[in-house]
Every structure is written in C-alpha cells, then in structure tokens.
Coordinates of C-alpha atoms in Angstrom, one line a residue:
M37 CA 5.3 -28.5 -27.6
S38 CA 8.0 -27.4 -25.2
Q39 CA 7.2 -23.8 -25.9
S40 CA 3.6 -24.2 -24.9
T41 CA 4.5 -25.8 -21.6
E42 CA 7.5 -23.6 -20.7
P43 CA 5.7 -20.3 -19.7
P44 CA 3.2 -22.0 -17.3
Q45 CA 6.0 -23.9 -15.6
Q46 CA 8.0 -20.7 -15.2
S47 CA 5.0 -18.7 -13.8
A48 CA 4.0 -21.6 -11.5
A49 CA 7.6 -22.0 -10.2
R50 CA 8.1 -18.2 -9.6
P51 CA 7.5 -17.3 -6.0
V52 CA 5.1 -14.4 -5.1
R53 CA 7.2 -11.3 -4.6
R54 CA 6.4 -9.7 -1.3
D55 CA 9.5 -7.5 -0.9
V56 CA 9.0 -3.9 -1.8
S57 CA 12.5 -2.6 -0.9
D58 CA 13.3 -2.0 -4.5
L59 CA 10.6 0.6 -4.6
F60 CA 12.5 2.7 -2.0
S61 CA 15.7 4.7 -2.2
G62 CA 17.1 6.3 1.0
G63 CA 13.9 5.4 2.9
R64 CA 11.7 7.2 0.3
L65 CA 9.3 5.7 -2.2
T66 CA 10.7 6.5 -5.6
A67 CA 7.3 6.1 -7.4
I68 CA 3.9 4.7 -6.8
P69 CA 3.6 1.5 -8.9
R70 CA 1.2 1.6 -11.8
K71 CA 0.6 -2.2 -11.8
A72 CA -2.3 -2.9 -9.4
A73 CA -0.7 -6.1 -7.9
R74 CA 2.6 -4.3 -7.2
R75 CA 0.8 -1.3 -5.8
E76 CA -1.2 -3.5 -3.5
Q77 CA 2.0 -5.0 -2.1
L78 CA 3.3 -1.5 -1.4
L79 CA 0.0 -0.5 0.2
V80 CA 0.0 -3.5 2.5
H81 CA 3.6 -2.7 3.5
L82 CA 2.8 0.9 4.2
T83 CA -0.3 -0.1 6.2
E84 CA 1.7 -2.5 8.3
T85 CA 4.6 -0.2 8.9
L86 CA 2.9 3.2 9.3
F87 CA -0.4 2.5 11.1
S88 CA -1.3 0.7 14.3
V89 CA -4.5 -1.4 14.5
E90 CA -5.3 0.0 17.9
R91 CA -5.3 3.6 17.0
T92 CA -7.6 6.1 15.3
Y93 CA -5.9 8.7 13.1
T94 CA -7.0 12.2 11.9
E95 CA -6.5 13.0 8.2
P96 CA -3.5 15.3 9.0
E97 CA -1.9 12.4 10.9
V98 CA -2.4 10.0 8.0
N99 CA -0.9 12.6 5.6
Q100 CA 2.0 13.1 7.9
A101 CA 2.7 9.4 8.1
L102 CA 2.5 9.0 4.4
R103 CA 4.7 12.0 3.7
T104 CA 7.5 10.2 5.5
V105 CA 7.8 8.0 2.4
H106 CA 6.3 10.1 -0.5
E107 CA 5.1 13.6 -1.2
D108 CA 1.8 12.6 -2.8
C109 CA 0.1 11.6 0.4
S110 CA -3.4 12.2 -1.0
A111 CA -2.9 9.6 -3.7
L112 CA -1.5 7.1 -1.3
R113 CA -4.4 7.8 1.2
R114 CA -7.0 7.3 -1.6
Y115 CA -5.4 4.0 -2.6
L116 CA -5.4 2.8 1.0
I117 CA -9.1 3.7 1.3
T118 CA -10.1 2.1 -2.0
S119 CA -8.2 -1.0 -1.2
S120 CA -9.9 -1.2 2.2
L121 CA -6.6 -1.2 4.1
L122 CA -7.7 2.0 5.9
T123 CA -11.3 2.8 6.7
R124 CA -12.6 6.4 7.0
T125 CA -15.6 7.7 8.8
R126 CA -18.3 9.3 6.6
D127 CA -17.3 12.8 7.7
G128 CA -13.6 12.1 6.9
R129 CA -12.4 13.1 10.3
S130 CA -11.0 9.7 11.4
Y131 CA -9.2 6.8 9.9
R132 CA -8.4 3.4 11.2
R133 CA -6.3 0.5 9.9
S134 CA -8.6 -2.3 8.7
T135 CA -8.3 -5.5 10.7
T136 CA -10.2 -7.8 8.3
T137 CA -8.0 -7.5 5.2
L138 CA -4.5 -7.9 6.7

C-alpha cells in the first residue's frame, strides 16, 4: 500500500518549477522544450523579459528580440502567438504583448 500512496505524495510535495535558467547556456537558449508545460514556462519568461506591455512591435522587431536567445525565431514567434502571450494583427504587421494572460 505504501507504493500506491508514495507517487501522489511526491508529486503533491514537489514545487512547481518556474526557473528556466537550465534551458540557457551563455545567455542563449540551448533548445526549445518539447514538453508543452516546460515550453510554456519558457515562453512566459521570454515574453516577460523581451517584450514590453506598452509597446507595439513589427515582425522584424519581434524576430530580432527572439534571435537574441535562439536562431529559430519563427518557431518561437508562432509558439508565442498560439499560446496567446503575443497578439498579432490580422495583416501580421504588428504584435503586442498580451495583458490578460500574464
């Protein structure tokens, strides 16, 4: 019976991991996480550190900001849009940091 109660106790006692520093080396993202929950943590971190709520960005500006951490800026940009951390106008000309999800 101790086996059936041990895993839930471990998962309940384990704190939610919010630190993403292990995903970086020398200020660069080593890889985009495959696990959705871990990737979401990364995306929140990138949104908070790279984009201001008060500002509107062009696509080249978004790409430039994302390239400071990883070469695959288009994948990161898509993830940020699909996770609703960044919003994009219909014509794709401007991007803004979402204020409702953070």
